[in-house]
CSV table of C-alpha atoms and ligand atoms in Angstrom, one decimal:
chain,number,residue,atom,x,y,z
A,223,MET,CA,8.2,61.5,123.5
A,224,ALA,CA,6.9,57.9,124.2
A,225,ASP,CA,4.1,58.6,121.7
A,226,ASP,CA,6.5,59.6,119.4
A,227,ARG,CA,8.5,56.3,119.6
A,228,THR,CA,5.0,54.5,119.5
A,229,GLN,CA,4.5,56.2,116.5
A,230,GLN,CA,8.0,56.2,114.3
A,231,LEU,CA,7.5,52.2,115.3
A,232,LYS,CA,4.4,51.5,113.6
A,233,ILE,CA,5.5,53.5,110.7
A,234,ALA,CA,8.9,51.4,110.9
A,235,ILE,CA,6.1,48.5,111.1
A,236,ALA,CA,4.0,49.6,108.5
A,237,VAL,CA,6.9,50.2,106.1
A,238,LEU,CA,8.3,46.8,106.6
A,239,SER,CA,4.8,45.4,106.0
A,240,LEU,CA,4.7,47.0,102.8
A,241,CYS,CA,8.3,46.0,101.6
A,242,LEU,CA,7.1,42.2,102.4
A,243,VAL,CA,3.7,42.4,100.7
A,244,VAL,CA,6.1,44.0,97.5
A,245,LEU,CA,8.1,41.2,98.1
A,246,VAL,CA,6.1,38.1,98.3
A,247,GLY,CA,4.2,40.0,95.4
A,248,LEU,CA,7.2,40.0,93.2
A,249,ILE,CA,8.4,36.2,94.3
A,250,GLY,CA,5.0,35.3,93.2
A,251,LEU,CA,5.0,37.2,90.0
A,252,ILE,CA,8.6,35.4,89.3
A,253,ALA,CA,7.7,32.1,90.1
A,254,PHE,CA,3.9,31.7,88.6
A,255,ARG,CA,4.9,33.9,85.7
A,256,PRO,CA,3.2,32.2,82.5
A,257,GLY,CA,5.8,30.2,80.5
A,258,ALA,CA,8.1,30.6,83.3
A,259,SER,CA,7.2,27.1,85.0
A,260,PRO,CA,4.8,25.2,82.7
A,261,VAL,CA,2.4,23.2,84.8
A,262,GLU,CA,2.9,19.6,83.6
A,263,THR,CA,-0.4,18.2,81.8
A,264,PRO,CA,-0.5,14.4,83.0
A,265,ALA,CA,-0.3,12.4,79.8
A,266,VAL,CA,-4.4,11.4,78.8
A,267,SER,CA,-4.3,7.8,79.2
A,268,ILE,CA,-6.6,6.1,76.9
A,269,GLY,CA,-7.0,2.3,77.6
A,270,GLY,CA,-6.0,0.0,80.3
A,271,PRO,CA,-7.5,-3.4,81.4
A,272,PHE,CA,-10.8,-4.6,80.9
A,273,GLU,CA,-12.3,-8.1,81.3
A,274,LEU,CA,-15.6,-8.8,78.5
A,275,THR,CA,-17.1,-11.8,76.6
A,276,ALA,CA,-16.7,-12.7,73.6
A,277,GLN,CA,-19.1,-13.7,70.7
A,278,ASP,CA,-18.1,-17.4,71.5
A,279,GLY,CA,-19.3,-16.9,75.3
A,280,ARG,CA,-15.6,-17.0,76.2
A,281,ARG,CA,-14.6,-14.6,79.1
A,282,MET,CA,-12.0,-12.1,77.5
A,283,SER,CA,-9.4,-9.8,79.0
A,284,GLU,CA,-6.1,-7.7,77.8
A,285,ARG,CA,-4.2,-10.5,78.7
A,286,ASP,CA,-5.4,-12.5,75.3
A,287,ILE,CA,-3.7,-10.0,73.1
A,288,ALA,CA,-1.2,-8.8,75.2
A,289,GLY,CA,2.3,-8.4,73.0
A,290,LYS,CA,0.5,-7.7,69.7
A,291,PRO,CA,-1.2,-4.7,68.5
A,292,PHE,CA,-5.0,-4.2,68.6
A,293,ALA,CA,-7.9,-1.7,67.5
A,294,VAL,CA,-11.0,-1.0,69.9
A,295,PHE,CA,-14.0,0.4,68.3
A,296,PHE,CA,-17.2,0.9,70.3
A,297,GLY,CA,-21.0,0.7,68.9
A,298,PHE,CA,-23.7,-1.4,68.6
A,299,THR,CA,-25.3,-4.2,66.3
A,300,HIS,CA,-28.6,-2.1,65.4
A,301,CYS,CA,-26.7,0.9,64.2
A,302,PRO,CA,-27.9,1.6,60.9
A,303,ASP,CA,-24.5,3.0,59.5
A,304,VAL,CA,-21.3,3.9,61.2
A,305,CYS,CA,-20.9,0.7,62.9
A,306,PRO,CA,-21.3,-1.7,59.7
A,307,THR,CA,-19.5,1.0,57.6
A,308,THR,CA,-16.4,1.0,60.2
A,309,LEU,CA,-16.5,-2.6,60.7
A,310,TRP,CA,-16.5,-3.1,56.8
A,311,GLU,CA,-13.8,-0.7,56.8
A,312,MET,CA,-11.9,-2.0,58.8
A,313,SER,CA,-12.0,-5.4,57.0
A,314,GLU,CA,-11.1,-4.4,53.7
A,315,ALA,CA,-7.8,-2.9,55.5
A,316,LEU,CA,-7.4,-6.1,57.7
A,317,LYS,CA,-7.3,-7.9,54.4
A,318,ALA,CA,-5.1,-5.7,52.6
A,319,LEU,CA,-2.9,-6.5,55.8
A,320,GLY,CA,-2.3,-10.1,54.4
A,321,THR,CA,0.3,-12.1,56.6
A,322,ASP,CA,1.8,-8.9,58.2
A,323,GLY,CA,-1.5,-8.3,60.0
A,324,GLU,CA,-2.2,-11.7,61.0
A,325,ASP,CA,-2.0,-11.0,64.6
A,326,VAL,CA,-3.7,-7.7,64.7
A,327,ARG,CA,-7.1,-8.0,66.2
A,328,MET,CA,-9.8,-5.4,66.4
A,329,LEU,CA,-12.2,-5.5,69.1
A,330,PHE,CA,-15.6,-4.6,68.6
A,331,ILE,CA,-16.9,-4.0,72.0
A,332,ALA,CA,-20.9,-3.1,72.1
A,333,VAL,CA,-21.9,-0.8,74.0
A,334,ASP,CA,-25.7,-2.0,74.2
A,335,SER,CA,-25.6,-4.2,77.2
A,336,GLU,CA,-29.3,-5.1,76.8
A,337,ARG,CA,-29.4,-5.9,73.2
A,338,ASP,CA,-26.2,-7.3,72.4
A,339,THR,CA,-25.3,-10.6,73.7
A,340,PRO,CA,-22.7,-13.0,72.5
A,341,GLU,CA,-25.8,-14.5,70.6
A,342,VAL,CA,-26.1,-11.6,68.5
A,343,LEU,CA,-22.8,-10.8,68.0
A,344,SER,CA,-21.8,-14.0,66.7
A,345,PRO,CA,-24.2,-14.1,63.4
A,346,TYR,CA,-23.5,-10.4,63.4
A,347,LEU,CA,-20.1,-10.5,62.8
A,348,GLN,CA,-19.8,-13.3,60.3
A,349,SER,CA,-20.2,-10.7,57.5
A,350,PHE,CA,-16.2,-8.9,59.0
A,351,ASP,CA,-13.4,-9.8,59.0
A,352,PRO,CA,-12.5,-13.0,61.6
A,353,ARG,CA,-9.9,-10.8,63.1
A,354,ILE,CA,-12.6,-8.9,64.7
A,355,VAL,CA,-13.6,-9.8,67.7
A,356,GLY,CA,-17.2,-8.8,69.4
A,357,LEU,CA,-17.0,-7.9,73.2
A,358,SER,CA,-20.5,-7.7,75.3
A,359,GLY,CA,-20.9,-7.2,78.9
A,360,THR,CA,-22.4,-6.3,81.4
A,361,PRO,CA,-23.2,-2.0,82.0
A,362,GLU,CA,-21.0,-2.3,84.8
A,363,GLU,CA,-18.3,-3.9,82.6
A,364,ILE,CA,-18.8,-2.0,79.7
A,365,GLU,CA,-18.9,1.3,82.0
A,366,GLN,CA,-15.0,0.3,83.0
A,367,VAL,CA,-13.8,-0.2,79.5
A,368,VAL,CA,-15.9,3.1,78.3
A,369,LYS,CA,-14.4,5.6,80.9
A,370,ALA,CA,-10.8,3.8,80.1
A,371,TYR,CA,-11.3,4.7,76.5
A,372,ARG,CA,-13.1,7.9,77.3
A,373,VAL,CA,-15.5,7.0,74.6
A,374,PHE,CA,-18.9,8.8,75.0
A,375,TRP,CA,-22.1,7.3,74.1
A,376,GLU,CA,-25.6,7.9,74.7
A,377,LYS,CA,-29.3,6.5,74.0
A,378,VAL,CA,-31.3,8.2,72.1
A,379,PRO,CA,-35.1,7.3,72.6
A,380,GLY,CA,-36.8,6.3,69.3
A,381,THR,CA,-40.3,5.5,68.4
A,382,ASP,CA,-42.7,3.1,69.4
A,383,GLY,CA,-40.3,2.0,72.7
A,384,ASP,CA,-37.3,1.9,70.2
A,385,TYR,CA,-34.0,3.5,70.6
A,386,THR,CA,-31.0,4.1,68.6
A,387,ILE,CA,-27.3,5.3,69.8
A,388,ASN,CA,-25.2,8.0,69.6
A,389,HIS,CA,-21.7,7.1,69.9
A,390,THR,CA,-17.8,7.7,69.4
A,391,ALA,CA,-16.9,6.4,65.8
A,392,SER,CA,-13.4,6.8,66.5
A,393,VAL,CA,-11.1,3.6,66.2
A,394,PHE,CA,-8.9,3.2,68.4
A,395,LEU,CA,-5.2,1.7,67.5
A,396,MET,CA,-3.6,0.3,70.5
A,397,ASP,CA,0.3,-1.1,70.3
A,398,ALA,CA,1.8,-4.7,71.3
A,399,GLY,CA,2.3,-2.7,75.1
A,400,GLY,CA,-1.2,-2.2,74.8
A,401,ARG,CA,-0.4,1.9,74.9
A,402,PHE,CA,-2.7,4.2,72.7
A,403,ALA,CA,-1.2,5.2,69.5
A,404,GLY,CA,-3.3,7.3,67.4
A,405,THR,CA,-7.0,6.3,65.7
A,406,ILE,CA,-8.4,6.3,62.8
A,407,SER,CA,-11.3,8.7,61.7
A,408,TYR,CA,-14.5,7.4,60.4
A,409,GLY,CA,-14.3,8.5,57.0
A,410,GLU,CA,-10.8,8.6,56.9
A,411,PRO,CA,-9.5,7.5,53.2
A,412,SER,CA,-8.2,4.3,53.1
A,413,ASN,CA,-5.0,4.4,52.0
A,414,VAL,CA,-4.6,6.4,55.1
A,415,ARG,CA,-6.2,4.0,57.3
A,416,LEU,CA,-4.3,1.2,56.1
A,417,GLU,CA,-0.8,3.4,56.2
A,418,LYS,CA,-1.6,4.0,60.3
A,419,LEU,CA,-2.3,0.0,60.8
A,420,ARG,CA,0.4,-1.0,58.8
A,421,GLN,CA,2.9,2.1,61.0
A,422,LEU,CA,0.9,0.3,64.1
A,423,ILE,CA,2.6,-3.3,63.1
A,424,GLY,CA,6.1,-1.9,62.4
A,425,LYS,CA,5.0,-2.2,58.2
A,426,GLY,CA,4.9,1.2,57.7
B,14,LIG,NI1,-22.8,2.5,65.4
């Protein structure tokens, strides 16, 4: 008799346990059903504080351009094509903005800390619009801003100990609040480029 009761108790516990497992499973299914409660993807933040050296030797940070929209481009002066093309096309676009764009700045951040000193950047940038500011820094300073803008770059060894650099070719557009507002892709038509800049400065 005692054995029967023990047996019944064991069965009851087993049934209850099974019910509990099923219940937990159902709750899990409802709670984590795809689309039922979408997991919020944190907005990818692009940009942030920086402190670098301008081509005139002065230190420059995001505070110096606060309250004004700006563009950011990462590159290096030895770049044979993407950098000079981008800087030339952006110069043309800045010119086309006229006085509407006189407060706009474009930062050309040189990732080649080894070769791109202010003394190299200064003459290099004379071929382009004066609103383009060349910025260089120590590898650590560059790394910080590269991370902030989620930029990719890598040194590619060439012949005779020389090297070139592969790098992100997009221009980042930042609004007056320092927030990421979009990009201009390499090779984007000049009218699209200009329209994006007009929108950035609120004249679109
Ligand atoms: Ni380049």
